[in-house]
GROMACS .gro file of C-alpha atoms in nm:
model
  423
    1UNK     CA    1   9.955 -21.655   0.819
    2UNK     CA    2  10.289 -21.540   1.018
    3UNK     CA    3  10.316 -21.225   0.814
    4UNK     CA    4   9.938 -21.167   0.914
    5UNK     CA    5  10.004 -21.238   1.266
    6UNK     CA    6  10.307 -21.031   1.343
    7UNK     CA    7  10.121 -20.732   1.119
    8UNK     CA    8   9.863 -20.770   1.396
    9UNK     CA    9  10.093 -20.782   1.664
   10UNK     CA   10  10.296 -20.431   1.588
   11UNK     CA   11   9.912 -20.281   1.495
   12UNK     CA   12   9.788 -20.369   1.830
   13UNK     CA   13  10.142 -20.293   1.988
   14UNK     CA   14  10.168 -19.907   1.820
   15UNK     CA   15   9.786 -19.858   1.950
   16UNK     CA   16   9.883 -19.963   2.265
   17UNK     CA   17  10.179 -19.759   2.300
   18UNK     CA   18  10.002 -19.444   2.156
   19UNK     CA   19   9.744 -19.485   2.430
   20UNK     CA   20   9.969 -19.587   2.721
   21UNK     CA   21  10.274 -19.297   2.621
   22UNK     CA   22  10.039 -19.030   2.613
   23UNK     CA   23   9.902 -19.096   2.954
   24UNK     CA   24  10.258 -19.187   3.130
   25UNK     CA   25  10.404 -18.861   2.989
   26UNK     CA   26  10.107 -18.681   3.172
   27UNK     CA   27  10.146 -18.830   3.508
   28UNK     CA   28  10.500 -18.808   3.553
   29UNK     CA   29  10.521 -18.424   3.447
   30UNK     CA   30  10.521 -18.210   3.752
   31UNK     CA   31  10.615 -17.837   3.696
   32UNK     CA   32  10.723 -17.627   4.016
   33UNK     CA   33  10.665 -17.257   3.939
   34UNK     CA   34  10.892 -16.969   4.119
   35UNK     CA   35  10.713 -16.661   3.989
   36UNK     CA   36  11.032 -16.443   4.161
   37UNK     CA   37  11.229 -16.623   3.875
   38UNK     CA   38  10.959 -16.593   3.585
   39UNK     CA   39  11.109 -16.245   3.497
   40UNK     CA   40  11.473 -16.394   3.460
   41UNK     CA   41  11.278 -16.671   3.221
   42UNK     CA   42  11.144 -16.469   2.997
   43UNK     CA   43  11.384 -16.227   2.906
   44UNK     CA   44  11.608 -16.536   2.865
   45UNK     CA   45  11.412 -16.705   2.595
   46UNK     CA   46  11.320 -16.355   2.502
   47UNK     CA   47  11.700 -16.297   2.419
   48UNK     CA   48  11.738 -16.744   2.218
   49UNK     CA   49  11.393 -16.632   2.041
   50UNK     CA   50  11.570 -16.295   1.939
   51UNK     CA   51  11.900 -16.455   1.879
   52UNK     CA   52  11.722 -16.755   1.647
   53UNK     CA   53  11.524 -16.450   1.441
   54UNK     CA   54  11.860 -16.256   1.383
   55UNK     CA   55  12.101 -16.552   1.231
   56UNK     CA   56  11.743 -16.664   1.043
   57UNK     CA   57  11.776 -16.257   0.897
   58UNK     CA   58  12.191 -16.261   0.886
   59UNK     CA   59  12.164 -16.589   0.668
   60UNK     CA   60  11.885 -16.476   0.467
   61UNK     CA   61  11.598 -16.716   0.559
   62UNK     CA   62  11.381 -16.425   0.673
   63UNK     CA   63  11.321 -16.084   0.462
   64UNK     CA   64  11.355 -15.710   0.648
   65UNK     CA   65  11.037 -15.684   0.669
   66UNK     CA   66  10.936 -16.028   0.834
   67UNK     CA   67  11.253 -15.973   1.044
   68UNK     CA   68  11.100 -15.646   1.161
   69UNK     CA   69  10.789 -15.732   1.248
   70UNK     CA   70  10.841 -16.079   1.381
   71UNK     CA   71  11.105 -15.862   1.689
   72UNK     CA   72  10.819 -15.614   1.719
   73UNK     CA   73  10.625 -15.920   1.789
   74UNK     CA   74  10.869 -16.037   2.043
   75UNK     CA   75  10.883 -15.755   2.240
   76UNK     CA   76  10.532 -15.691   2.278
   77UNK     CA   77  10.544 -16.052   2.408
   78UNK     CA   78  10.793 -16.001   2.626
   79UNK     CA   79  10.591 -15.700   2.771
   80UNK     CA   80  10.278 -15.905   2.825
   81UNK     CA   81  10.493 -16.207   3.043
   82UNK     CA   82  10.635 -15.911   3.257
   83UNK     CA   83  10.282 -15.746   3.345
   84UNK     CA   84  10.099 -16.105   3.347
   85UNK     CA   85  10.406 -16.199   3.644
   86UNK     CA   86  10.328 -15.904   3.836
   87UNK     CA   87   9.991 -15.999   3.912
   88UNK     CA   88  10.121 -16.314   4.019
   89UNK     CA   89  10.208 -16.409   4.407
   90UNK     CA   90  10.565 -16.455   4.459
   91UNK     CA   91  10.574 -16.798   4.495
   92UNK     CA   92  10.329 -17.027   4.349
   93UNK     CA   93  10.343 -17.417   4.313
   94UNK     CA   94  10.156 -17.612   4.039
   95UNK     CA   95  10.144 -17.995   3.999
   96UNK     CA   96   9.977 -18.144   3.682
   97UNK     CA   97   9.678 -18.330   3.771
   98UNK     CA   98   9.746 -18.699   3.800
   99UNK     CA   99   9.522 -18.899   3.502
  100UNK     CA  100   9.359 -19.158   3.643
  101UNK     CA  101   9.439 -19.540   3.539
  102UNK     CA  102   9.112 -19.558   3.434
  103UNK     CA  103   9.112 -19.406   3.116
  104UNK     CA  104   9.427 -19.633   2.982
  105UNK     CA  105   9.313 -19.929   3.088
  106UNK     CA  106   8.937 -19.831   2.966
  107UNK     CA  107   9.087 -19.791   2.588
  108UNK     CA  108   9.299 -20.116   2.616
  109UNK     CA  109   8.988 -20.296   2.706
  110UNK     CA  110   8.820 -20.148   2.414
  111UNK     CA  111   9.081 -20.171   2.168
  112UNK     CA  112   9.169 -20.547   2.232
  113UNK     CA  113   8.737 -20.628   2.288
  114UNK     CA  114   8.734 -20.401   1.959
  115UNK     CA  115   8.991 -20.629   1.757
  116UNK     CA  116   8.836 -20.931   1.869
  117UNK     CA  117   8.485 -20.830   1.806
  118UNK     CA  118   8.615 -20.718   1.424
  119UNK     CA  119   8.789 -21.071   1.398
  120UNK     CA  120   8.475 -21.226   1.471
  121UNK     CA  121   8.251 -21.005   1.216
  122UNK     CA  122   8.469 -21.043   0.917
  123UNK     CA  123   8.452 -21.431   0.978
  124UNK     CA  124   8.052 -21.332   0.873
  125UNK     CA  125   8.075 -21.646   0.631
  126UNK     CA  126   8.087 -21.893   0.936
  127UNK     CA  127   7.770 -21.675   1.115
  128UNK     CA  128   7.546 -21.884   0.902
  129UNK     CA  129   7.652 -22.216   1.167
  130UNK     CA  130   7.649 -21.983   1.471
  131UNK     CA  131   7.346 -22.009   1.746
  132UNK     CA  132   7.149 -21.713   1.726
  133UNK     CA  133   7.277 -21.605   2.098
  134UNK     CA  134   7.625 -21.592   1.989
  135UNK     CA  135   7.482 -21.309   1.725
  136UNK     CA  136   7.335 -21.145   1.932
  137UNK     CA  137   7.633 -21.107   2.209
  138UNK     CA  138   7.830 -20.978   1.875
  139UNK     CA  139   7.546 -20.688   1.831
  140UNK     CA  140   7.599 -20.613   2.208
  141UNK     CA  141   7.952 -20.601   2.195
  142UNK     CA  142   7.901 -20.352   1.886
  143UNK     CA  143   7.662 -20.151   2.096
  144UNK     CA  144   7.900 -20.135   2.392
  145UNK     CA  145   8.126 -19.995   2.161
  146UNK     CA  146   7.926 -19.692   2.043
  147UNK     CA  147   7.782 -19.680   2.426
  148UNK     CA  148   8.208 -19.620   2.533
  149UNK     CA  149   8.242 -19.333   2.237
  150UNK     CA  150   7.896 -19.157   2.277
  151UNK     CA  151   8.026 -19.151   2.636
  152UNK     CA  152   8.363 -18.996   2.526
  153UNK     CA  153   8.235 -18.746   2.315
  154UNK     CA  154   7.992 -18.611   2.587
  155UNK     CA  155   8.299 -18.591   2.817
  156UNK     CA  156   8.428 -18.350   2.530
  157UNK     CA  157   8.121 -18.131   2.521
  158UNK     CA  158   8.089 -18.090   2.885
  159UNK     CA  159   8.528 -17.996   2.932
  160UNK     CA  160   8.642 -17.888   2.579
  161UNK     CA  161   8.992 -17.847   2.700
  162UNK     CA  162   9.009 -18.206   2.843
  163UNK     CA  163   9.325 -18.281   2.592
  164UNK     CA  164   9.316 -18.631   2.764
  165UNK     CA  165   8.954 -18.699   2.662
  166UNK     CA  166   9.005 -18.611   2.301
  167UNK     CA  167   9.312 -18.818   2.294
  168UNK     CA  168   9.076 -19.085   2.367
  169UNK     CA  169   8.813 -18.990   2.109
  170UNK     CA  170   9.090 -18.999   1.843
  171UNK     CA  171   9.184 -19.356   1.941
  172UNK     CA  172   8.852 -19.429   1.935
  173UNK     CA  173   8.754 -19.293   1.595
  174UNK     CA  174   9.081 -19.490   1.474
  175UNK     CA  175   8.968 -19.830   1.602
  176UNK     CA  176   8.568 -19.774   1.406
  177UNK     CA  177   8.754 -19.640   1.089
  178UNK     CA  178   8.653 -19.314   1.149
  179UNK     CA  179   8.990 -19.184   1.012
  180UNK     CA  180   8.958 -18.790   0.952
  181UNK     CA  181   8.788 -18.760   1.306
  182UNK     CA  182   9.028 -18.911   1.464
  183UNK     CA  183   9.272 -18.637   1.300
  184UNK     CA  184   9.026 -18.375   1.359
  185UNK     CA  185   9.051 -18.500   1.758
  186UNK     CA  186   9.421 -18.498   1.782
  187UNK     CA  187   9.453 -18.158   1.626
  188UNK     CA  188   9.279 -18.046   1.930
  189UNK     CA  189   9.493 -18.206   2.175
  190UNK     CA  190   9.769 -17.990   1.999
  191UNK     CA  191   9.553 -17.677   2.037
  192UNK     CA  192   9.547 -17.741   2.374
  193UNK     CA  193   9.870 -17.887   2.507
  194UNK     CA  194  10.106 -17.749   2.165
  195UNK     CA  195  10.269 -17.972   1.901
  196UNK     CA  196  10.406 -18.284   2.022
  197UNK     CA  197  10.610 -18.555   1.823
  198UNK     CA  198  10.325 -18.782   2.005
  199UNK     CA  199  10.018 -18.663   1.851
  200UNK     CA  200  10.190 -18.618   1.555
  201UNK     CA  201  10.251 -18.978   1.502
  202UNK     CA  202   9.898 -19.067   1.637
  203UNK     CA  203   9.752 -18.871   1.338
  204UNK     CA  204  10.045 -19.010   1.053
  205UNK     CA  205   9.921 -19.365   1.215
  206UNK     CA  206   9.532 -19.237   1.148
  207UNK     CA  207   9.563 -19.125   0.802
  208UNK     CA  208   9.798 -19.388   0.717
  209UNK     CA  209   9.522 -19.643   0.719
  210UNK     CA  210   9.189 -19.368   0.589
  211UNK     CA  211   9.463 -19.390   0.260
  212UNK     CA  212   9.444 -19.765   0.284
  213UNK     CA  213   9.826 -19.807   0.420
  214UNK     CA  214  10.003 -19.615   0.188
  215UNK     CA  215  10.260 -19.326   0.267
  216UNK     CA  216  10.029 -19.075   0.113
  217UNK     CA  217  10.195 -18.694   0.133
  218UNK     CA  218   9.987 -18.620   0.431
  219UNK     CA  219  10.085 -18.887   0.589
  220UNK     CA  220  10.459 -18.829   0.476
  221UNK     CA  221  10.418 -18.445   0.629
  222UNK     CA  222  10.327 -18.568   0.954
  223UNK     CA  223  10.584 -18.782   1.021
  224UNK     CA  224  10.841 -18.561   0.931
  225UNK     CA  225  10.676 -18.331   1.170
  226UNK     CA  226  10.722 -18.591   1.470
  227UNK     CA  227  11.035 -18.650   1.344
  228UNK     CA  228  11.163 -18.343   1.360
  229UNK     CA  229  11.056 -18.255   1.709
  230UNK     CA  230  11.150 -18.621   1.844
  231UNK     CA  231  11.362 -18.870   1.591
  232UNK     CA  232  11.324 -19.169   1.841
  233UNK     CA  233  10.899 -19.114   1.887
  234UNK     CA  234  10.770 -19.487   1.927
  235UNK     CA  235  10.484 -19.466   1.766
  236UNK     CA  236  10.688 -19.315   1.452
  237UNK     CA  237  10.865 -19.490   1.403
  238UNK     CA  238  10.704 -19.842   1.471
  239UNK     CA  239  10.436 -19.704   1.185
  240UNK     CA  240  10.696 -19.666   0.943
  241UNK     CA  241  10.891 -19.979   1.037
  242UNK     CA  242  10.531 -20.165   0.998
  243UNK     CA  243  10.494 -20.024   0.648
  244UNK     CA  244  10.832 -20.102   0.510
  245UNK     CA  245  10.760 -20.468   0.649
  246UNK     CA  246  10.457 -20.487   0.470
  247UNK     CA  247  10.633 -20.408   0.135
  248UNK     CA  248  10.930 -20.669   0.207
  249UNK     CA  249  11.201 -20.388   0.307
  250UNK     CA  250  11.302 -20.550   0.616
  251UNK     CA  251  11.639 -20.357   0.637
  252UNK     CA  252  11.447 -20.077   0.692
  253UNK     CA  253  11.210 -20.243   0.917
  254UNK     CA  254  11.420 -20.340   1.168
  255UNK     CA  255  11.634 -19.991   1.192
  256UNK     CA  256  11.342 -19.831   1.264
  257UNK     CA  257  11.209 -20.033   1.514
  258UNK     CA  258  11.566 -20.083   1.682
  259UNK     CA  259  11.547 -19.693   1.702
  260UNK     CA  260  11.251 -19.738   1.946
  261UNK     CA  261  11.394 -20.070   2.125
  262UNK     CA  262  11.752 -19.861   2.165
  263UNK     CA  263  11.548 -19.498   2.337
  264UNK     CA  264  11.450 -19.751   2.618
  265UNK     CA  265  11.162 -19.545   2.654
  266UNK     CA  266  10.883 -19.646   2.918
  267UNK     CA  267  10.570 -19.686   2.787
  268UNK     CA  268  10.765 -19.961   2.452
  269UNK     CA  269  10.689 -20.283   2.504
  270UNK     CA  270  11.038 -20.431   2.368
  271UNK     CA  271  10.987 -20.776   2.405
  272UNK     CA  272  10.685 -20.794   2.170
  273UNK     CA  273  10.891 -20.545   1.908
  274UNK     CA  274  11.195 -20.736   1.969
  275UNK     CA  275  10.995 -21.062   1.819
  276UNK     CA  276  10.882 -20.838   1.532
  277UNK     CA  277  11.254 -20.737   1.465
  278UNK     CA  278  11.373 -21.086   1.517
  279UNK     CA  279  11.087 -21.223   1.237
  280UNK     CA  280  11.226 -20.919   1.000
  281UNK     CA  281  11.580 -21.033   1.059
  282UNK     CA  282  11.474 -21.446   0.937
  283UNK     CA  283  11.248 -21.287   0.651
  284UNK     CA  284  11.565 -21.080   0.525
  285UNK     CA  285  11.813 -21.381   0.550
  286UNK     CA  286  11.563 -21.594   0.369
  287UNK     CA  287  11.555 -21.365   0.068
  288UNK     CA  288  11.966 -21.305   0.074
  289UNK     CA  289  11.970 -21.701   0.091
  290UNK     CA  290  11.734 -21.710  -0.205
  291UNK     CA  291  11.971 -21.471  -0.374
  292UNK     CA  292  12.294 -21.472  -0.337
  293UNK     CA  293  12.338 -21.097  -0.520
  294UNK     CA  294  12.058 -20.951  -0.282
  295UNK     CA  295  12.289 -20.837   0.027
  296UNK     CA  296  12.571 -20.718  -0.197
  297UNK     CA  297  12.334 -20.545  -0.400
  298UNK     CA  298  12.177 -20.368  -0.097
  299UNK     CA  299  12.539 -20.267   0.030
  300UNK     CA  300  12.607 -20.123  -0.284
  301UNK     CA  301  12.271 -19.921  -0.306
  302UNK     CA  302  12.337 -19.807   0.036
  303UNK     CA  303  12.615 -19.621  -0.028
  304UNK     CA  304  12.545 -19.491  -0.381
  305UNK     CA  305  12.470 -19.176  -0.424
  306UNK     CA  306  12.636 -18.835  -0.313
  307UNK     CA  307  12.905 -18.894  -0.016
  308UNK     CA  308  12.993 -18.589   0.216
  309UNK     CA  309  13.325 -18.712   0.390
  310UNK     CA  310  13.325 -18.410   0.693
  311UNK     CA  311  13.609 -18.407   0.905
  312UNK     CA  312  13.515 -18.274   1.285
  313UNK     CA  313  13.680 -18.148   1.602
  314UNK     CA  314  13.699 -17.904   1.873
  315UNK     CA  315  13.847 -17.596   1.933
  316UNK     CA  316  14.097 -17.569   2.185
  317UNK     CA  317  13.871 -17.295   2.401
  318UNK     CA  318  13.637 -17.580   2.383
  319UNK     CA  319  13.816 -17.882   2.506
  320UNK     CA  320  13.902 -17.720   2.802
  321UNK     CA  321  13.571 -17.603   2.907
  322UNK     CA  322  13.424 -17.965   2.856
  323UNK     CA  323  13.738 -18.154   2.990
  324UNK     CA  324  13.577 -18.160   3.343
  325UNK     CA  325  13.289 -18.221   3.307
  326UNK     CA  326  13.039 -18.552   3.179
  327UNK     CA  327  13.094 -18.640   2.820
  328UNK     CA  328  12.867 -18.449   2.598
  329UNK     CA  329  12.619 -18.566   2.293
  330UNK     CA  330  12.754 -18.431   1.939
  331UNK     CA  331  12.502 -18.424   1.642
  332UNK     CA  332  12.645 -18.385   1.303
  333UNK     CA  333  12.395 -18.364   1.014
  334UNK     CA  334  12.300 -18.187   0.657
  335UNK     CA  335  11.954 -17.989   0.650
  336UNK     CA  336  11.898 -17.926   0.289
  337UNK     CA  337  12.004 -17.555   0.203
  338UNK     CA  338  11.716 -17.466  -0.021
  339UNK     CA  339  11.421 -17.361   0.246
  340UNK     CA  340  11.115 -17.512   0.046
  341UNK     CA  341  11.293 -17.873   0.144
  342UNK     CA  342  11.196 -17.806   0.524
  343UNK     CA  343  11.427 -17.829   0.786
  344UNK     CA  344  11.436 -18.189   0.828
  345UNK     CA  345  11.796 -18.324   0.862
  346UNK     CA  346  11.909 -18.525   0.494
  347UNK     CA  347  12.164 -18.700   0.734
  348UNK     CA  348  12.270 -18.739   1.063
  349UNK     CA  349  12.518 -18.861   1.307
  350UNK     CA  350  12.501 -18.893   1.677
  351UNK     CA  351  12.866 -18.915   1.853
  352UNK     CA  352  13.005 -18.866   2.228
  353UNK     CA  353  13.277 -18.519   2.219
  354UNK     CA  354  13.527 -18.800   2.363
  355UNK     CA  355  13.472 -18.931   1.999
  356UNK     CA  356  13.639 -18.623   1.863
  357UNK     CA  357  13.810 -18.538   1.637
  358UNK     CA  358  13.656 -18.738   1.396
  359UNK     CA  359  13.593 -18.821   1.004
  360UNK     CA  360  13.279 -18.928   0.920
  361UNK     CA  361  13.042 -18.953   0.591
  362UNK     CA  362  12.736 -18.848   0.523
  363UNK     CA  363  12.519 -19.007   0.329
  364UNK     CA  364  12.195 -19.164   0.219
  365UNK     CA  365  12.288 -19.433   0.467
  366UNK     CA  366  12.242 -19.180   0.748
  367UNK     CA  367  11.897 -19.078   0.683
  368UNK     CA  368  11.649 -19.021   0.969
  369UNK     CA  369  11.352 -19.111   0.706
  370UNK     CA  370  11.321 -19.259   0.392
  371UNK     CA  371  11.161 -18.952   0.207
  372UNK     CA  372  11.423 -18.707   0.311
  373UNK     CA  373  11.789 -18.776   0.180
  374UNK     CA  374  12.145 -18.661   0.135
  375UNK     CA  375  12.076 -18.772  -0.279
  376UNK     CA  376  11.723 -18.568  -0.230
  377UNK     CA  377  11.850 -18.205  -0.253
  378UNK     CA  378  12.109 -18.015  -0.422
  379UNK     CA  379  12.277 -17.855  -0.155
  380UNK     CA  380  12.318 -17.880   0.217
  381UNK     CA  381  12.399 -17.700   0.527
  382UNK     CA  382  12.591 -17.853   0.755
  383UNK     CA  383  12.590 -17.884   1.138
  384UNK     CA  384  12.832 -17.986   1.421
  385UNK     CA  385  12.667 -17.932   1.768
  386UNK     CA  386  12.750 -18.031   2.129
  387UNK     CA  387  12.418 -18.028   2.306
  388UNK     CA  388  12.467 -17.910   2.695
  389UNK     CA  389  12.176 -18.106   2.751
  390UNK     CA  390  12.159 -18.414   2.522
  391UNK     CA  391  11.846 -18.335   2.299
  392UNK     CA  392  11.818 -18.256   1.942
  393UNK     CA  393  11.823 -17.882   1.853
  394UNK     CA  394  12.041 -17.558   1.853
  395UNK     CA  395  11.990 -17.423   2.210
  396UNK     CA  396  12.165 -17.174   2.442
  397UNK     CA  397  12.447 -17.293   2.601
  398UNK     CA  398  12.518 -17.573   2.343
  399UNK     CA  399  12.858 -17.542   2.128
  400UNK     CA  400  12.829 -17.507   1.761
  401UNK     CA  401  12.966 -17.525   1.399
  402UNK     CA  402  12.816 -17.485   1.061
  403UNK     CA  403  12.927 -17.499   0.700
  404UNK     CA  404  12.687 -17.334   0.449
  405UNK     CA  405  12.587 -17.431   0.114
  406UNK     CA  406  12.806 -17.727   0.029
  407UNK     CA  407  12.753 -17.928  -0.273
  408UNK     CA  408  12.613 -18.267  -0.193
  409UNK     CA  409  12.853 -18.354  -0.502
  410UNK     CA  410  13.187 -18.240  -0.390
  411UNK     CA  411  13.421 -18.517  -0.309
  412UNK     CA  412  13.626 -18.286  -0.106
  413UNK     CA  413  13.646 -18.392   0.218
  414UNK     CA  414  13.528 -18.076   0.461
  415UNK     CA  415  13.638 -17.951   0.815
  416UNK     CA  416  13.416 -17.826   1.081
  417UNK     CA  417  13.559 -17.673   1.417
  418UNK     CA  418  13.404 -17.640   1.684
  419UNK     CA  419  13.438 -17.347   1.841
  420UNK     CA  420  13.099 -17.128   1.909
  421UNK     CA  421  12.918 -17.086   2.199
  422UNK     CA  422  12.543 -17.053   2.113
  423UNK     CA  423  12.412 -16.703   2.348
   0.00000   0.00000   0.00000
C-alpha cells in the first residue's frame, strides 16, 4: 500500500507539473523586438549556423555535398530575413499573450476529479452495495469528462495554431488512455511553437504508459531528445525516476529526482518530490540492511567499467579574460565518436572555472541517462567548455576544448586546455 501511494503521488505530481510548466513558461516570456537590430541578428546566427556546418564538414560528420548544399541553404535564408526586415517598421514591440489561469486550473480540476472518478470505477466490485444515485453521479462525472474534451477539441478546430489548446488535448487524451493521441497532440504543439525538452517529456510520459510502463525504444528516443535540449526537464526526469522506483533501483530514483529538486525550477513542487526521495532513501537502506553486500556491491558496479581520468585547465589568454568577471559554468563530457550513437553526452561533469585546473573521471557513474553510457560505445569525443551564459551547448562567445576519438579503454590519463574562443 505505501509503494502504491507514493506511485500515485509522483503520477499525479509529473501531470501536474507538465500542465502547470507549460503554462508558467508561456506567461512569463515576453519578447521586445528592435527590427533596426534584426539585420545585426541574423547575419550573427547566420555566421554560428555557418561556423557549426563548417567544423561538422572539417571533422567529417557532414559529406561535400551535404556541406554544399546545406550553406546554399543558409544563405538563401539569410536573404529571406533581410527582405522580410525591410518590410518591417523600425521599431516594433511584441508581448506574448498572457494564458489565462483558467485553462491550468481547468485541467487540475479534471485531472484530480479524473483520478478520483477512476479510483471509484475500478472499486466496481463494491458498486453492487452502492445506492443507485451514487451510480449515477459516477456516469455524470464520466460524461463531464467527455463534455471538458469534446469542448477542447472544438477549441482546436476553430484556432489550429492554439499550441496551448492542444497541450491540453494531449493531457487530456493521457488521463482517458488515449495514448497515441495524446502524442499525435503534442507533436503539434512542436509544429507550432518548435521542439522543446517540455513536450518532449509530455509525450516519453504518454507512451510510457500506451507500452504499459516499460522503457520501450520510443519511449527511450524521446527522452533522450528532452534530455538533450534540457538535462534538468522536470517532467524527465521525474518519469524516469518513477520507473526506476517501480523496479526497486532507488539509487537511481532519487538522483534523478534530486536533479529536478536541485534546478529549483518554478512550476516543481519539491516538497511532495522531496517525500518521494525521502521514501526511496528508507526503501534503499532497508535492502542494504537486509544485505550487508548490497551497498558495496553497488559501489563496485558503479565504477566498473571503462574510466577516462581527463585532466583540465585554462589557458593563460583565458584566465585573464575571465579573471574579472563572475565565475563561469564549465561542462566536461564524452559524446560517443561514432555518429549513429547520437549526440547525447556518455558522461558529464558540471564545474565552476574557479574549480580549475582540475582532474576528473569519467565514467558510467557520470551518466545523464541510464541508456546512454561511457561502457556503451567504443570511442568518445571529448569536451571542455566554459559557457558565457551558463546553459548546455557550444555557443558563440563560450571558450572551448575538445579531444577527438579517444579510446574509452585507455588508462592514460588525458589533458584538455582551454584555450579557444568559439566565433
Amino acid at each position: 500500500m505505501p509503494e502504491l501511494i507514493i506511485f500515485t503521488v509522483v503520477f499525479l505530481l509529473l501531470i501536474l507539473i507538465v500542465v502547470w510548466g507549460h503554462f508558467i513558461k508561456r506567461n512569463n516570456k515576453t519578447t521586445i523586438v528592435n527590427n533596426s537590430d534584426r539585420d545585426d541578428t541574423n547575419v550573427t546566427l547566420y555566421h554560428e549556423h555557418k561556423a557549426e556546418i563548417e567544423n561538422d564538414f572539417k571533422q567529417g560528420r557532414i559529406d561535400d555535398e551535404n556541406y554544399q548544399y546545406l550553406i546554399a541553404e543558409l544563405d538563401k535564408s539569410l536573404l529571406q530575413d533581410i527582405e522580410e526586415n525591410k518590410k518591417a517598421s523600425s521599431n516594433e514591440v511584441i508581448e506574448n499573450k498572457t494564458i489565462s489561469i483558467i485553462w491550468p486550473a481547468s485541467l487540475t480540476v479534471f485531472v484530480l476529479v479524473f483520478s478520483f472518478w477512476m479510483y471509484n470505477f475500478n472499486g466496481a466490485y463494491q458498486q453492487l452495495s452502492q445506492p443507485l444515485n451514487q451510480q449515477a453521479s459516477s456516469e455524470d462525472q464520466a460524461q463531464q469528462i467527455i463534455a471538458q474534451i469534446k469542448s477542447i477539441i472544438d477549441l482546436t478546430v476553430k484556432e489550429p495554431e492554439n499550441s496551448d489548446a492542444w497541450y491540453s488535448l494531449g493531457q487530456a487524451f493521457i488521463n482517458i488512455g488515449e495514448f497515441n493521441r495524446a502524442g499525435e497532440a503534442f507533436d503539434k504543439v512542436m509544429q507550432i511553437e518548435g521542439e522543446s525538452a517540455e513536450i518532449y517529456g509530455a509525450k516519453a510520459q504518454a507512451f510510457y504508459y500506451r507500452d504499459q510502463q516499460a522503457m520501450s525504444d520510443d519511449v527511450k528516443n524521446l527522452i533522450d531528445k528532452a534530455l538533450a535540449l534540457d538535462p534538468t526537464d522536470a517532467s524527465t526526469n521525474i518519469l524516469i525516476g518513477m520507473h526506476n522506483f517501480r523496479n526497486e533501483n532507488y539509487s537511481l530514483a532519487i538522483q534523478h529526482w534530486e536533479t529536478v529538486i536541485n534546478s529549483n525550477k518554478t512550476n516543481v513542487q519539491s516538497d511532495a518530490l522531496r517525500e518521494a526521495v525521502n521514501e526511496a532513501k528508507n526503501r534503499l537502506q532497508q535492502a542494504n540492511n537486509e544485505n550487508g553486500s548490497v551497498q558495496a556491491n553497488t559501489q563496485e558496479a558503479a565504477v566498473s567499467g571503462p574510466q577516462l581520468t581527463v585532466n583540465v585547465d585554462l589557458s593563460e589568454e583565458i584566465k585573464q579574460l575571465l579573471i574579472q568577471g563572475e565565475d563561469k559554468v564549465v561542462f566536461i563530457y564524452a559524446v560517443s565518436a561514432d555518429a549513429k550513437h547520437g549526440r547525447m553526452p556518455v558522461a558529464a561533469v558540471k564545474l565552476k572555472a574557479s574549480d580549475l585546473p582540475v582532474t576528473i573521471v569519467l565514467d558510467d557513474s557520470k551518466a545523464m541517462s541510464p541508456q546512454a553510457k561511457l561502457s556503451d560505445v567504443p570511442a568518445v569525443n571529448i569536451y571542455a567548455v566554459v559557457s558565457a551564459s551558463g546553459g548546455v551547448g557550444v555557443k558563440s562567445g563560450d571558450f572551448k576544448t575538445e579531444l577527438l576519438n579517444a579510446d574509452v579503454l585507455s588508462t592514460e590519463p588525458v589533458s584538455l586546455l582551454i584555450d579557444t574562443i568559439v566565433p
